[in-house]
XYZ file of C-alpha atoms in Angstrom:
463
model
C 82.003 77.759 102.974
C 84.201 78.482 105.557
C 85.791 81.810 107.077
C 89.645 81.818 107.467
C 89.392 84.554 109.293
C 91.609 82.945 111.645
C 93.966 81.314 109.104
C 94.131 84.664 107.714
C 95.084 86.706 110.611
C 97.663 84.045 111.879
C 99.178 84.202 108.276
C 98.944 87.576 108.646
C 100.713 87.665 111.910
C 103.713 85.081 110.904
C 104.213 87.734 108.455
C 104.419 90.683 110.340
C 105.850 88.972 113.387
C 108.882 90.784 114.915
C 112.390 89.453 114.383
C 114.825 89.881 111.980
C 115.122 86.671 110.694
C 111.561 86.026 110.021
C 111.253 89.459 108.506
C 114.056 88.838 106.409
C 113.107 85.563 104.634
C 109.716 87.090 103.943
C 111.510 90.078 102.045
C 113.697 87.488 100.238
C 110.679 85.654 98.810
C 108.924 89.102 97.424
C 111.975 90.899 95.772
C 112.343 89.106 92.713
C 109.708 90.931 90.152
C 106.891 93.125 91.736
C 106.507 91.345 94.412
C 106.061 87.970 92.880
C 108.734 85.076 94.132
C 109.521 82.713 91.207
C 109.996 79.713 92.836
C 107.787 76.483 94.317
C 105.839 77.462 97.199
C 104.873 74.606 99.614
C 102.030 74.640 101.856
C 103.368 77.110 104.544
C 104.384 79.249 102.093
C 101.664 79.269 99.719
C 99.471 80.823 102.805
C 102.294 83.161 103.360
C 101.790 84.217 99.729
C 97.968 84.463 99.792
C 98.347 86.357 102.870
C 100.892 88.706 101.399
C 98.059 89.522 98.887
C 95.601 90.179 101.474
C 97.846 91.774 103.650
C 98.790 94.462 100.145
C 95.138 94.507 98.859
C 92.780 94.238 101.702
C 89.984 96.142 99.717
C 90.008 93.895 96.834
C 90.797 90.225 98.115
C 89.543 87.961 100.808
C 91.154 84.441 101.473
C 89.154 81.297 102.836
C 88.819 77.770 102.286
C 85.993 75.324 100.652
C 87.141 72.447 102.574
C 89.882 70.086 103.442
C 91.834 67.828 101.621
C 91.978 64.087 102.851
C 95.352 64.737 105.209
C 93.512 68.027 106.518
C 95.075 70.919 104.642
C 93.043 73.717 103.741
C 91.588 73.856 100.064
C 92.538 77.900 99.969
C 90.656 80.116 97.817
C 91.696 84.106 97.177
C 89.042 85.985 95.756
C 89.231 88.955 94.096
C 86.773 91.611 93.385
C 85.607 95.285 94.381
C 83.187 93.827 97.181
C 84.900 90.397 98.052
C 83.034 87.793 99.664
C 79.602 88.625 98.185
C 77.817 87.597 94.762
C 76.895 90.992 93.749
C 73.793 90.893 90.978
C 74.600 91.186 87.509
C 78.315 90.300 88.243
C 79.816 86.804 86.784
C 81.869 84.537 88.653
C 84.923 83.520 87.386
C 87.618 80.695 88.836
C 90.939 79.220 88.221
C 91.969 75.591 89.495
C 95.134 74.432 89.532
C 97.487 71.427 90.683
C 94.596 68.722 90.565
C 97.478 66.270 90.059
C 99.688 67.070 92.720
C 102.870 66.559 90.434
C 101.806 68.847 87.784
C 102.891 72.131 89.772
C 103.066 75.022 86.987
C 99.600 75.921 87.459
C 99.776 76.372 91.072
C 102.619 78.664 91.074
C 101.275 80.655 88.241
C 97.809 81.375 90.239
C 100.268 82.627 93.210
C 101.699 84.641 90.725
C 98.902 86.013 88.900
C 97.147 86.827 92.512
C 100.132 89.310 92.775
C 99.946 90.473 89.691
C 96.493 91.508 89.593
C 96.929 92.961 93.305
C 100.165 95.034 91.889
C 98.584 96.130 88.411
C 95.428 97.533 90.494
C 97.249 99.568 92.779
C 99.435 100.895 89.463
C 95.932 102.180 88.054
C 96.317 99.933 85.039
C 92.878 99.915 83.690
C 92.607 96.738 82.442
C 92.968 95.230 85.737
C 90.732 97.395 87.099
C 88.150 97.304 84.745
C 88.253 93.462 84.974
C 88.468 93.516 88.907
C 85.414 95.606 89.398
C 83.073 94.003 86.569
C 84.114 90.089 87.765
C 84.473 88.027 91.102
C 87.560 86.061 90.372
C 88.529 83.314 92.585
C 92.009 81.654 92.609
C 92.332 78.131 93.923
C 96.231 77.554 93.973
C 95.885 73.670 94.934
C 93.144 71.088 94.798
C 95.557 68.620 95.761
C 97.731 69.770 98.391
C 98.437 66.536 99.755
C 99.666 65.026 96.270
C 102.176 68.595 95.829
C 104.064 67.958 99.169
C 104.715 64.162 98.109
C 105.737 65.182 95.231
C 107.839 68.456 96.404
C 109.421 66.206 98.769
C 111.465 64.137 96.167
C 115.240 65.103 96.409
C 116.341 67.138 93.220
C 115.191 68.630 90.286
C 113.772 65.701 88.682
C 111.023 64.393 89.929
C 108.825 61.569 89.077
C 106.152 61.400 86.730
C 103.432 59.726 88.981
C 104.666 60.743 92.309
C 101.854 62.764 94.430
C 99.421 62.893 91.209
C 96.899 61.469 93.370
C 95.261 62.670 96.831
C 96.650 60.962 99.718
C 94.166 58.560 99.263
C 95.271 57.295 96.112
C 92.319 58.531 93.975
C 93.101 60.299 90.906
C 90.908 63.281 91.018
C 90.630 63.973 87.271
C 88.619 60.645 87.380
C 86.202 61.246 90.467
C 83.543 63.102 89.307
C 80.403 61.815 88.397
C 80.310 60.394 85.258
C 77.779 62.818 83.818
C 78.781 62.530 79.969
C 77.222 59.185 79.910
C 74.093 60.416 81.663
C 74.106 63.202 78.862
C 74.675 60.957 75.827
C 71.963 58.901 76.531
C 69.647 61.806 76.977
C 70.761 62.800 73.634
C 68.960 59.359 72.457
C 65.995 58.899 74.848
C 65.404 62.757 75.575
C 66.253 64.045 78.738
C 67.759 66.919 80.940
C 70.902 68.557 79.065
C 72.232 70.259 82.236
C 72.053 70.980 85.488
C 72.242 67.092 86.317
C 73.271 66.697 89.714
C 70.597 69.570 90.596
C 69.226 68.953 94.105
C 71.704 66.006 94.593
C 74.187 67.619 97.505
C 72.831 65.068 99.750
C 73.830 62.149 97.576
C 77.068 63.677 96.996
C 78.158 63.775 100.708
C 77.101 60.062 101.322
C 79.036 58.740 98.112
C 81.901 57.087 99.886
C 83.661 57.018 96.348
C 84.177 60.360 96.246
C 87.417 62.042 97.566
C 86.889 64.758 100.159
C 88.792 67.197 97.432
C 86.237 66.281 94.725
C 83.271 66.697 97.300
C 84.243 70.264 98.149
C 84.600 71.250 94.463
C 81.348 69.733 93.848
C 79.562 72.127 96.706
C 81.418 75.061 95.478
C 80.211 74.707 91.927
C 76.363 73.985 93.179
C 77.018 77.082 95.686
C 78.510 79.642 93.204
C 76.922 80.355 90.142
C 79.769 80.447 88.144
C 80.482 81.169 84.081
C 83.558 80.355 83.249
C 86.751 78.364 84.576
C 89.975 76.508 83.815
C 91.715 73.789 85.365
C 95.559 73.912 85.045
C 97.520 70.561 84.390
C 101.021 69.656 82.867
C 102.330 67.405 81.028
C 101.842 68.735 77.554
C 101.145 72.199 75.974
C 97.392 72.770 74.949
C 94.205 74.404 75.671
C 91.467 71.088 75.981
C 87.690 71.951 75.897
C 84.813 69.086 75.979
C 83.320 67.089 75.825
C 86.515 65.175 77.536
C 84.875 61.438 77.285
C 84.427 60.078 73.984
C 80.314 59.289 73.120
C 81.484 55.571 71.548
C 83.998 55.034 74.463
C 86.765 54.602 72.144
C 89.980 56.182 73.189
C 90.342 58.741 70.559
C 86.980 60.272 69.078
C 86.118 63.691 68.296
C 83.360 64.597 70.882
C 81.457 67.731 70.704
C 79.723 69.296 72.774
C 76.520 71.869 71.930
C 78.880 75.093 72.521
C 81.361 73.336 70.395
C 82.283 76.759 68.532
C 82.032 78.948 71.595
C 84.352 76.462 73.296
C 87.105 76.566 70.550
C 87.030 80.516 70.560
C 87.324 80.835 74.703
C 90.195 78.037 74.142
C 91.729 79.991 71.429
C 91.718 83.069 73.610
C 94.138 81.348 75.907
C 96.478 79.591 73.192
C 96.688 82.158 71.038
C 98.419 84.768 73.176
C 100.811 81.877 74.649
C 103.737 81.943 71.752
C 104.595 78.137 72.903
C 101.105 76.769 72.825
C 100.035 78.309 69.524
C 103.494 77.527 67.557
C 102.005 75.739 64.669
C 106.018 74.115 64.258
C 106.245 73.184 68.056
C 107.863 69.636 68.090
C 105.415 67.191 70.595
C 106.473 66.839 74.263
C 108.029 63.568 73.746
C 108.922 61.362 70.527
C 105.919 59.239 70.580
C 103.376 61.566 71.650
C 100.290 61.585 69.362
C 99.558 65.498 69.140
C 97.545 64.856 65.920
C 94.178 66.412 67.413
C 95.927 69.615 68.272
C 95.088 72.729 65.871
C 95.983 76.326 66.695
C 97.248 75.292 70.359
C 93.777 73.912 71.157
C 92.163 70.348 71.202
C 88.749 68.522 71.879
C 89.362 66.480 74.800
C 87.954 63.433 73.680
C 90.150 63.177 70.178
C 92.754 63.771 72.170
C 92.018 60.799 74.525
C 89.046 59.997 76.733
C 88.602 61.103 80.275
C 85.671 59.382 82.056
C 84.462 61.507 85.419
C 86.752 64.408 84.833
C 86.145 67.859 86.415
C 85.615 70.128 83.105
C 82.726 67.924 81.938
C 81.066 67.801 85.531
C 81.271 71.511 85.050
C 79.356 71.862 82.306
C 76.628 69.253 83.113
C 75.758 70.354 86.899
C 76.229 73.829 86.168
C 76.042 76.976 84.214
C 79.883 76.804 83.954
C 82.172 76.196 80.896
C 85.708 75.064 81.830
C 88.690 74.084 79.915
C 91.798 72.646 80.882
C 94.993 74.216 79.909
C 97.919 72.178 79.909
C 101.137 74.424 80.776
C 104.051 72.428 80.368
C 105.996 69.364 78.808
C 107.258 68.729 82.204
C 104.960 68.308 85.378
C 107.390 69.440 88.046
C 109.806 71.393 86.053
C 113.080 73.039 87.272
C 112.310 75.873 89.699
C 114.717 78.418 87.568
C 112.074 78.065 84.806
C 108.722 79.024 86.324
C 109.537 82.695 85.307
C 109.309 81.461 81.884
C 106.518 80.053 82.278
C 104.685 83.070 83.848
C 106.128 85.011 80.556
C 104.347 82.560 78.400
C 101.339 82.317 80.281
C 100.326 85.860 81.664
C 98.710 87.268 78.956
C 96.853 84.463 78.252
C 95.648 83.880 81.772
C 93.781 87.746 82.165
C 92.372 87.102 78.366
C 90.851 84.021 79.252
C 89.255 85.668 82.356
C 87.758 88.367 80.010
C 86.075 85.969 77.868
C 83.631 85.838 80.677
C 82.043 89.145 79.400
C 80.802 87.470 76.022
C 77.725 86.398 74.430
C 74.561 87.911 75.970
C 73.654 88.492 79.928
C 70.918 90.311 82.085
C 68.447 89.839 84.189
C 65.106 87.627 84.551
C 62.177 89.365 86.620
C 58.661 89.358 86.699
C 56.052 92.301 85.668
C 56.371 93.712 89.095
C 60.395 93.496 89.190
C 60.886 90.621 90.803
C 63.932 88.423 90.136
C 62.899 84.956 89.050
C 65.444 82.414 89.580
C 66.044 78.912 88.016
C 64.482 80.377 84.787
C 65.947 78.262 81.917
C 67.608 80.276 79.173
C 67.549 78.593 75.862
C 69.391 79.123 72.717
C 67.686 77.960 69.717
C 69.742 75.489 68.132
C 71.974 74.881 71.105
C 70.820 71.777 73.393
C 72.248 73.327 76.412
C 70.293 75.532 78.869
C 71.767 77.730 81.528
C 69.430 78.650 84.446
C 69.407 82.091 85.888
C 70.919 82.878 89.401
C 68.921 83.666 92.910
C 68.967 87.436 91.820
C 67.282 86.773 88.318
C 70.686 87.306 86.484
C 72.357 85.286 84.241
C 75.047 85.088 81.731
C 75.563 83.091 78.486
C 78.649 82.720 76.699
C 78.246 82.754 73.078
C 80.345 82.702 69.819
C 79.281 85.613 67.430
C 76.332 85.296 65.698
C 72.559 85.892 65.377
C 70.494 84.123 67.940
C 66.700 83.326 69.005
C 67.069 83.295 73.103
C 63.988 82.531 75.217
C 63.458 82.353 79.258
C 61.196 80.005 80.570
C 60.173 78.843 83.922
C 56.762 76.895 84.966
C 54.064 79.160 86.016
C 55.001 81.840 83.312
C 54.525 82.663 79.703
C 58.024 82.162 77.845
C 59.445 84.885 76.393
C 61.503 84.639 73.021
C 64.263 87.397 71.445
C 66.296 87.748 68.886
C 69.767 89.204 69.528
C 73.143 89.873 67.462
C 76.058 88.951 69.339
C 79.516 90.340 68.560
C 82.546 88.833 69.758
C 82.527 91.368 72.498
C 81.026 92.524 75.160
C 78.323 90.621 76.132
C 74.812 92.358 75.072
C 72.296 93.090 77.475
C 68.823 91.054 77.090
C 66.578 91.456 79.752
C 63.403 89.517 80.015
C 59.993 90.075 82.250
C 58.106 87.546 82.379
C 54.385 87.662 82.707
C 52.580 84.975 85.404
C 49.765 82.542 83.990
C 47.689 83.455 86.545
C 48.325 87.416 85.989
C 47.068 86.390 82.332
C 43.903 84.054 83.342
C 43.035 87.082 85.349
C 43.352 89.627 82.393
C 41.686 87.163 80.366
C 38.775 87.024 82.705
C 38.661 91.091 83.121
C 38.906 90.989 79.099
C 35.842 89.051 78.735
C 33.987 91.052 81.044
C 34.554 94.220 79.432
C 33.356 92.221 76.026
C 29.948 90.853 77.576
C 29.534 94.648 78.917
C 29.837 96.147 75.322
C 27.829 93.389 73.735
C 24.925 93.551 76.647
C 24.590 97.498 75.906
C 24.992 97.364 72.256
C 22.469 94.398 71.927
C 20.098 95.881 75.001
C 20.886 92.877 76.754
């Protein structure tokens, strides 16, 4: 990942520059409520907003870019953690991505608001926020499609076109542009084959694929480089939390397409929807008269049951990595009037924080050998759930699960498999460590045992 130290410094200088007009404009932007400016942020203003958070909370934040858009805008990320910029062994990684469709703007702003809110509450001594930041590495990307947003925002007036700015500058719909791993896993379900990490060791192939947008490639590399555990992709156009699978098995337009972790995804999706009073309202009318929201229950829906989405980012996360991702639709209007942004923040603030907390559910731990050396790429399997995750480079792993009793195994070539039983509550995550014995060590032990047996028999029988 490319560090944006220069960009950060330049942004900081812009914010701190002498001159009454600059300071006055910056102050106006951050006086509305606890430093949060409830307005739309164009690209330069977005950078200023992130720099402002970094200046206020430098010990827990870091700004960087994971790549560039087609038109050369940075895909900016603000990290929030007690040790930003590094993976701490045992600490799970979380991400929010907004504005994948450039004209779906509420998520972009909510992520900016969330960054400021977390910084404010950390400084106020809010124990919930302090514990969350100290136990989680949080990645916030306000805009995956900054080019599309600029195009959408450039339209005059409050009423924006439904489609202008949706795609990137190449005209590519980024949420149909990811490798279609659903089709692969559906074939593997029938014929046998891998159920996770379906793009393992394929970075070069991703780079050489001319059909992938630069924004898509940047996200794919990000997912492959960071051991993300939980994520949400913020959209607009309806009000619901959508969970995998997004693409139907049969290819039909509408079909409930459960993934192996269907119960878990329902639970974490409801963790978001339940705290949003509009999303969870069973009597909420459809956004538009002819909308079919019959699949919506308690503010959540299976993606395929709503409508099939091939090549989406949500399912790609689940099938290419350890990351569980949902898609949250935040608003009926994709680019609502600016004076409504405060109400969207009020509706979603608690949900945004509560959803991050879901990362601390299920089981977690380390996989090591008998000498205490971490073992990476160990498959962590749950009996009855045909979806494995793998341990990261420090041997640490996290496996989100719904409450229940499970048999969990750790398997890696060259070692004996270990199986453990565990009772999983709703939260917090249960610590389950694995110590694996190598087959080489076992053979040496067996050889020594055989020699001891032979020695004892020789003495007994006077050989």
